[in-house]
Amino acid sequence: AETPLTVFAAASLRDAMEKIGAAFQEKTGTPVVFSFAGTGTIARQIEAGAPADIFVSADIAWMDYVDTRGAILAASKRNIAGNTLVMVGPHGSAPLDLSEAALAARLNGARLAIADPETVPAGRYGKSALGYLGLWHSVEASLAQMDNVRIALASVARGDTPLGLVYATDATIEPDVSVVATLPGESYAPIVYPAAITSVSEHPQAQAFMEYLEEPEAKEILQSFGFVTDNGQ
Amino acid sequence: MLDVDITGRIGHLDLEARFSSDGGVTSLFGQSGAGKTTLTNMIAGLITPLSGRIAVNGTVLFDHAKGIDLPVRDRRIGHVFQDARLFPHMSVRTNLTYARWAGRRKSTRDFGEVVDLLGLDDLLDRKPPTLSGGEKQRVAIGRALLSDPRLLIMDEPLANLDQARRNDILPYLDRLCGEAGIPILYVSHSIEEVARLSTTLVILSGGRTPAYGPVADMLARTDLGRATGRHEAGALLEGKVARLDRQWGLTHVDIGGSFLQIPDLEAEIGTPVRLRIRARDVSLAVTPPEGLSIRNAFGAHIVSITEESGPYAEILCEVGGQTIRARITRASVHDLNLAVGKPVTVLIKSVAIDKRQRTPVPPVPA
Amino acid sequence: MLDVDITGRIGHLDLEARFSSDGGVTSLFGQSGAGKTTLTNMIAGLITPLSGRIAVNGTVLFDHAKGIDLPVRDRRIGHVFQDARLFPHMSVRTNLTYARWAGRRKSTRDFGEVVDLLGLDDLLDRKPPTLSGGEKQRVAIGRALLSDPRLLIMDEPLANLDQARRNDILPYLDRLCGEAGIPILYVSHSIEEVARLSTTLVILSGGRTPAYGPVADMLARTDLGRATGRHEAGALLEGKVARLDRQWGLTHVDIGGSFLQIPDLEAEIGTPVRLRIRARDVSLAVTPPEGLSIRNAFGAHIVSITEESGPYAEILCEVGGQTIRARITRASVHDLNLAVGKPVTVLIKSVAIDKRQRTPVPPVPA
Amino acid sequence: MDLLSLQPAEMQALLLTLKVAGAALLVALPLAVLVAYGLARYRFPGHGLVNALVHMPLVLPPVVTGYVLLVAFGRKGPIGSFLESTLGLSFAFNWTGAALAAGVMSFPLIVRPVRLSFEAVDTKLEDAANSLGAHRLVSFVTITLPLALPGILGGAILGFAKAMGEFGATITFVSNIPGETRTLALALYTATQTPSGDIAAFRLTLIAVFVAFAALIASEVLARRLRRRLGGDHA
Amino acid sequence: MDLLSLQPAEMQALLLTLKVAGAALLVALPLAVLVAYGLARYRFPGHGLVNALVHMPLVLPPVVTGYVLLVAFGRKGPIGSFLESTLGLSFAFNWTGAALAAGVMSFPLIVRPVRLSFEAVDTKLEDAANSLGAHRLVSFVTITLPLALPGILGGAILGFAKAMGEFGATITFVSNIPGETRTLALALYTATQTPSGDIAAFRLTLIAVFVAFAALIASEVLARRLRRRLGGDHA
Ligand SMILES: Nc1ncnc2c1ncn2[C@@H]1O[C@H](COP(=O)(O)OP(=O)(O)OP(=O)(O)O)[C@@H](O)[C@H]1O
Ligand SMILES: Nc1ncnc2c1ncn2[C@@H]1O[C@H](COP(=O)(O)OP(=O)(O)OP(=O)(O)O)[C@@H](O)[C@H]1O
Ligand SMILES: [Mg+2]
Ligand SMILES: [Mg+2]
């Protein structure tokens, strides 16, 4: 069999990327192997010379990090998808007005599940959005900073935390939560997923895969998982 | 006082022990591997017998039929283990007092007295791992003595001790048994110790108890030669202190009309005593000899002569209703024309009857 | 053969030992806690002395001044520890052969012979934790015997063994020492064993060696009463087998003109033997008695009389150039008018000289 | 930035770590001793099950353990809601939860050495204690426990070290809240996950290493003293 | 989806886990035994340092250990590049790297029980062995080692369990590559990363629990046999 193409991707992209990989193999015959982990972890591995052909990051900062260290081919860098932020509650929760009072009333002493605002991209975006909306200060002390989307969603679904700030993509898949508010697009920097070919890659199909990511087939898959794919983002 | 009738099993050895004794010191005597330790462990409750019954002073410790099996801690048995089993993390003092502070046993025995007896004064603050073999053994004895026992089991407690120390400890055990009325089950390889100390002797052989009984009877039995150790055969004489000869340090003991002179015995006149006369310490003469350093010469007549294949012959003589055993050569039997019924003079050296050979008769509790 | 002159320290005990012996069996005799085990451990290399020198058969094991300290494994000392120290995870067989397969020692001694001697046949496949106290001790002895030692150290090896077994093992040790020329350092509390076995006796007391020397001399010394155990004092007679009386099972030993009759000794005519005559087995008569079962009567004269405070007196007599020691009562000394120089008849019962009292003279290697 | 003195956030993480690890050990150790004793000395139905259960936190990735804790001890979890309604005790997103996670994760590490030590104690000594009148509980406290102390200390060290370093189950169960659940390990993780966090990570590593060093040296001294007490060597 | 038979990916993860944990144990165990023996029996300068170093993977969050491994043993790391150029040995992003991470992480868990066992072996037995002519190495192999076996087995169990469940250091050091470094623990993590992975996560948890159970029961049987061999109880 052909040498598989190795893709190091942010863990949050798993479902969509695996589907795209399968479709790519069907089309070209080249198998694709994925390694999913936190973006920071992957970025440091890319820096250390990991045998990856493609790096798909969950935010720009880590892509820049590897770029400045010469671990990727800068020219190949492109954004393949975008995402939006939503506020979720347990299934069937009423819509929420994004005001300080409403937020406090809904939390009622409990915590707001959010990805770690310092380390996890989703958390960083969330923090900036809440800050823009003037809500950060009031909720800062009652955050539950999760390392893991699954856990964040699970704790919302179970009602341990009445609210969660997550990507729209996450809300799409988890049936036990309901979107109670969508954060306005202007409140945070565009959420993009940049991909690039690594500088150690010698796989002939790397370029093909990068191109495939922008083809309608791939976009369709991404959209089906809630990602935004118009490059205008 | 001590009634044992049990069966059990350890490894490939089937144990079937049955004996009873009337208190005092009961000695368990048998070869290495005969099952002595196993039997004491069953009495102590550390190994459960398969069937049978064990009672001490009327208290049933174990009765298979009735489903009685008293827990070890409630048996109140002071156990001197063959392998000391001191608590390595505690000082000698804490070891000695363990039964008091951890077992809530009463302080019936004086701590200082036991420490003195066993010469443990300098060791009280030491830890067992730094003790010498004999020192460990002494601490183990002390720990058992201080546990207010209703029965004392001692598994070869003096094996590593020198003669001087043994001579200190044995009379103490005597007193313990006599005055305090605590029965002792004593395991030993030394027939000396056994004869010196015991009221009852139990022979253990291959897990069985082929014979038991009062020590005098047992030592007089000639069929137990192998078990009791040939050359130390002897007989016990019962007597009463009749006179104390302070000038020469001799005590005269009335053994039924005849008087036996023995080195000083601290006893009051009238006290009953028991003397072990070893067969090899007894000589015979056909005519009463003169000018001999041997002080004890009694008229007697021969009850039986057992000649054996070796050079020895065992002669039982009757002296004032008691039996004395003599071991002489077959050659002498022949030379002197000895025969059953013949009157002879029995010669016993006074010095042969030393401290280890005599003991106040243990008051046999009812 | 064995030269020891060391100082050392254990706990609060200062050890200062100095003795030398010409091979054969050297016995270390002393009270519990005297430092016997510590001294043997220093000789074995398990504890390092502070200063001094240890040599065996000319091989220097330790010399502080020269910086020599042979590792334990190279000392080739067969060590029977006071606490057996069997390897619990190995079968008895594997324990016994450990020195061969793990220590690469030569098979100088026959495995089957040692197993037979110690009665270990049935135990070979057992593990030490299931053995009885005496069984463990026997395995420990066997393991040391099978290690092709140049010196055998035995720390109270027979303490837990019955008389029958002791009587099997002691002659074997004799032979080992005599035929194979392996010196033995023997720690024991039993003066019987010591006298029976030793060439040299070393007294250890409070960490010091106040006296050592040929066992005959040491046992004849009256100033060591406490250390050697009063009542077992005696003397050694050297002699040669002169005649074997098969009819009565008696052996006649020439002790310098006089003949001593003792129960059968399996020895060829002409073999030198050593007899230990215990003082308490010796009687005296002022006129040669008649019609007595005592077979040995020798003309002698009194060399010294030591009267003591107790009832006893010690009489040293000279018989054909050798010394015999008698213990009788002071009363008899008075009654018989005994005095130094006076001719007397020394009476010794044949049966008193049993197997344990005699031994072929160990061939003292040059 | 001063390189030698601790920053407030670091100080906070350090103190929290000590509090969490200490509390975890305090609760887990006695429980582990009991479980270890049971496993060492008794054969009961379910022996294997208990043993396996104890080891689970080791075998499963910490995320799973954390998730299980969240499901069971969360506000709405069966145990969590019960404890909250009866005892007013809540493990959700606070330091006690972090201690619970640390305790659960270090439990197998404590049980194993303690169990080994119990198995090594000669039951003959317990027999001797019983023959001297000691009740089983008394002989356990006076004989078995002291003789097993080296193992208990060993288990405690492993457990404390693990509790200090516990990360996966903690962040999953009680999140990464500064001052409440952000221990040194979580703070360190946080630092490694930011492209610019290298220096912070290095400082935190030093702090953790230093604390561990101190704890280990203390434990070694204690262990040596203990061994001397038990072995009695005066050398 | 068949609930009872394993899917290829699960099978792959299971086999990989066993391979990784087995290899980790195979290398870590002998080394741990040596280190434990040294720590137990010798006092040398640096004793405390070695002891602390051994415990570090426990105290630091696994991410840090993984990161240190990545920096040191990665392609460009000093040790990694040295080993690759001299021995052709590479730990980077392959299963041997996963084994290295698992080995390092389980090292302290193995060392501690083994060390305790060594400390519990009576040196008097070694003395006896030496007096019978055994060289120190021989007496170690024939006496000390067998008597310490219960502890070594105990350490091996802890180590194997830990190696099976190791996650943080592994994913940081060698990433999460199916068939190469995606062990059960990593597969389980991967499954939890998206809400759709619940069933997969549950199945993987069951597999891990099952394997752990089997390993623990085997170890218990072994331990019991061992104890019987050592203690000689025929009961
Ligand atoms: N756990 C065990 N498993 C198998 N056999 C055993 C066990 N314990 C003891 N035995 C055997 O049972 C027999 C009796 O042992 P016991 O310890 O009672 O002997 P003993 O009479 O006390 O001997 P000694 O005088 O040597 O101490 C011995 O042959 C011993 O080997
Ligand atoms: N490790 C130690 N620490 C302190 N004191 C010790 C140590 N080992 C031995 N001793 C003491 O040194 C003395 C000599 O001990 P050793 O074992 O040599 O006596 P021993 O003559 O063999 O006695 P035993 O006949 O009772 O075996 C004893 O009083 C003992 O308590
Ligand atoms: Mg016994
Ligand atoms: Mg000694």
Short mmCIF file of N, CA, C and O in Angstrom, two decimals, chain D residues 54-94:
data_model
loop_
_atom_site.label_atom_id
_atom_site.label_comp_id
_atom_site.label_asym_id
_atom_site.label_seq_id
_atom_site.Cartn_x
_atom_site.Cartn_y
_atom_site.Cartn_z
N VAL D 54 -9.46 -0.92 42.80
CA VAL D 54 -8.43 -0.03 43.33
C VAL D 54 -7.46 0.39 42.23
O VAL D 54 -7.00 1.53 42.19
N HIS D 55 -7.17 -0.54 41.33
CA HIS D 55 -6.18 -0.26 40.29
C HIS D 55 -6.73 0.53 39.11
O HIS D 55 -5.96 1.02 38.29
N MET D 56 -8.06 0.61 39.00
CA MET D 56 -8.66 1.22 37.82
C MET D 56 -8.13 2.61 37.50
O MET D 56 -7.81 2.90 36.35
N PRO D 57 -8.03 3.49 38.50
CA PRO D 57 -7.58 4.85 38.17
C PRO D 57 -6.20 4.87 37.51
O PRO D 57 -5.82 5.84 36.87
N LEU D 58 -5.46 3.79 37.71
CA LEU D 58 -4.13 3.72 37.13
C LEU D 58 -4.21 3.29 35.68
O LEU D 58 -3.45 3.76 34.83
N VAL D 59 -5.13 2.36 35.42
CA VAL D 59 -5.21 1.75 34.10
C VAL D 59 -5.91 2.66 33.10
O VAL D 59 -5.52 2.73 31.94
N LEU D 60 -6.94 3.32 33.57
CA LEU D 60 -7.71 4.16 32.65
C LEU D 60 -7.03 5.51 32.51
O LEU D 60 -6.40 5.99 33.45
N PRO D 61 -7.17 6.11 31.33
CA PRO D 61 -6.59 7.45 31.21
C PRO D 61 -7.29 8.37 32.21
O PRO D 61 -8.48 8.22 32.47
N PRO D 62 -6.55 9.28 32.79
CA PRO D 62 -7.09 10.14 33.85
C PRO D 62 -8.38 10.85 33.44
O PRO D 62 -9.25 11.08 34.27
N VAL D 63 -8.47 11.17 32.15
CA VAL D 63 -9.69 11.83 31.68
C VAL D 63 -10.92 11.01 32.03
O VAL D 63 -11.95 11.53 32.45
N VAL D 64 -10.80 9.70 31.85
CA VAL D 64 -11.94 8.83 32.10
C VAL D 64 -12.28 8.85 33.59
O VAL D 64 -13.44 8.98 33.98
N THR D 65 -11.25 8.72 34.42
CA THR D 65 -11.48 8.76 35.86
C THR D 65 -12.14 10.09 36.24
O THR D 65 -13.10 10.12 37.02
N GLY D 66 -11.60 11.15 35.68
CA GLY D 66 -12.17 12.47 35.97
C GLY D 66 -13.63 12.54 35.53
O GLY D 66 -14.49 13.05 36.24
N TYR D 67 -13.89 11.97 34.38
CA TYR D 67 -15.25 11.99 33.86
C TYR D 67 -16.19 11.20 34.76
O TYR D 67 -17.28 11.64 35.10
N VAL D 68 -15.71 10.03 35.18
CA VAL D 68 -16.51 9.21 36.09
C VAL D 68 -16.78 9.97 37.39
O VAL D 68 -17.90 9.98 37.91
N LEU D 69 -15.77 10.63 37.90
CA LEU D 69 -15.95 11.43 39.11
C LEU D 69 -16.99 12.51 38.89
O LEU D 69 -17.85 12.77 39.73
N LEU D 70 -16.89 13.15 37.72
CA LEU D 70 -17.81 14.23 37.41
C LEU D 70 -19.25 13.71 37.38
O LEU D 70 -20.16 14.31 37.94
N VAL D 71 -19.41 12.55 36.77
CA VAL D 71 -20.75 11.98 36.65
C VAL D 71 -21.27 11.56 38.04
O VAL D 71 -22.43 11.76 38.37
N ALA D 72 -20.38 11.02 38.86
CA ALA D 72 -20.84 10.51 40.15
C ALA D 72 -20.90 11.58 41.23
O ALA D 72 -21.84 11.65 42.02
N PHE D 73 -19.88 12.44 41.25
CA PHE D 73 -19.77 13.40 42.35
C PHE D 73 -20.16 14.82 41.97
O PHE D 73 -20.07 15.73 42.77
N GLY D 74 -20.55 15.01 40.70
CA GLY D 74 -20.97 16.35 40.28
C GLY D 74 -22.25 16.75 41.02
O GLY D 74 -22.87 15.93 41.70
N ARG D 75 -22.61 17.97 40.88
CA ARG D 75 -23.82 18.49 41.53
C ARG D 75 -25.02 17.59 41.33
O ARG D 75 -25.81 17.35 42.22
N LYS D 76 -25.15 17.14 40.06
CA LYS D 76 -26.34 16.37 39.72
C LYS D 76 -26.07 14.88 39.79
O LYS D 76 -26.94 14.07 39.50
N GLY D 77 -24.83 14.53 40.11
CA GLY D 77 -24.50 13.10 40.16
C GLY D 77 -25.15 12.46 41.37
O GLY D 77 -25.50 13.13 42.35
N PRO D 78 -25.32 11.15 41.34
CA PRO D 78 -26.03 10.46 42.42
C PRO D 78 -25.34 10.67 43.78
O PRO D 78 -25.99 11.01 44.77
N ILE D 79 -24.03 10.50 43.82
CA ILE D 79 -23.33 10.64 45.09
C ILE D 79 -23.21 12.12 45.45
O ILE D 79 -23.44 12.53 46.58
N GLY D 80 -22.86 12.92 44.43
CA GLY D 80 -22.68 14.35 44.66
C GLY D 80 -23.93 15.01 45.21
O GLY D 80 -23.88 15.74 46.20
N SER D 81 -25.08 14.71 44.59
CA SER D 81 -26.30 15.37 45.05
C SER D 81 -26.70 14.87 46.43
O SER D 81 -27.18 15.62 47.28
N PHE D 82 -26.42 13.59 46.67
CA PHE D 82 -26.74 13.04 47.98
C PHE D 82 -25.91 13.71 49.06
O PHE D 82 -26.42 14.18 50.09
N LEU D 83 -24.60 13.80 48.81
CA LEU D 83 -23.71 14.43 49.79
C LEU D 83 -24.08 15.88 50.02
O LEU D 83 -24.05 16.39 51.13
N GLU D 84 -24.44 16.56 48.93
CA GLU D 84 -24.76 17.98 49.06
C GLU D 84 -26.03 18.17 49.88
O GLU D 84 -26.10 19.03 50.74
N SER D 85 -27.02 17.31 49.63
CA SER D 85 -28.30 17.49 50.34
C SER D 85 -28.20 17.04 51.80
O SER D 85 -28.85 17.59 52.67
N THR D 86 -27.38 16.03 52.07
CA THR D 86 -27.32 15.54 53.45
C THR D 86 -26.24 16.24 54.27
O THR D 86 -26.50 16.73 55.36
N LEU D 87 -25.03 16.30 53.73
CA LEU D 87 -23.93 16.87 54.51
C LEU D 87 -23.58 18.29 54.09
O LEU D 87 -22.74 18.94 54.71
N GLY D 88 -24.21 18.75 53.03
CA GLY D 88 -23.85 20.07 52.53
C GLY D 88 -22.45 20.08 51.94
O GLY D 88 -21.81 21.12 51.81
N LEU D 89 -21.98 18.89 51.59
CA LEU D 89 -20.61 18.75 51.09
C LEU D 89 -20.64 18.72 49.57
O LEU D 89 -21.31 17.90 48.97
N SER D 90 -19.90 19.63 48.97
CA SER D 90 -19.88 19.65 47.51
C SER D 90 -18.46 19.55 46.99
O SER D 90 -17.56 20.23 47.47
N PHE D 91 -18.27 18.65 46.02
CA PHE D 91 -16.96 18.50 45.42
C PHE D 91 -16.84 19.25 44.11
O PHE D 91 -15.80 19.25 43.49
N ALA D 92 -17.95 19.87 43.69
CA ALA D 92 -17.98 20.41 42.34
C ALA D 92 -17.12 21.66 42.23
O ALA D 92 -17.36 22.65 42.92
N PHE D 93 -16.12 21.59 41.39
CA PHE D 93 -15.32 22.75 41.03
C PHE D 93 -14.71 23.47 42.21
O PHE D 93 -14.59 24.68 42.21
N ASN D 94 -14.37 22.76 43.26
CA ASN D 94 -13.65 23.43 44.33
C ASN D 94 -12.47 22.57 44.76
O ASN D 94 -12.26 21.48 44.24
#
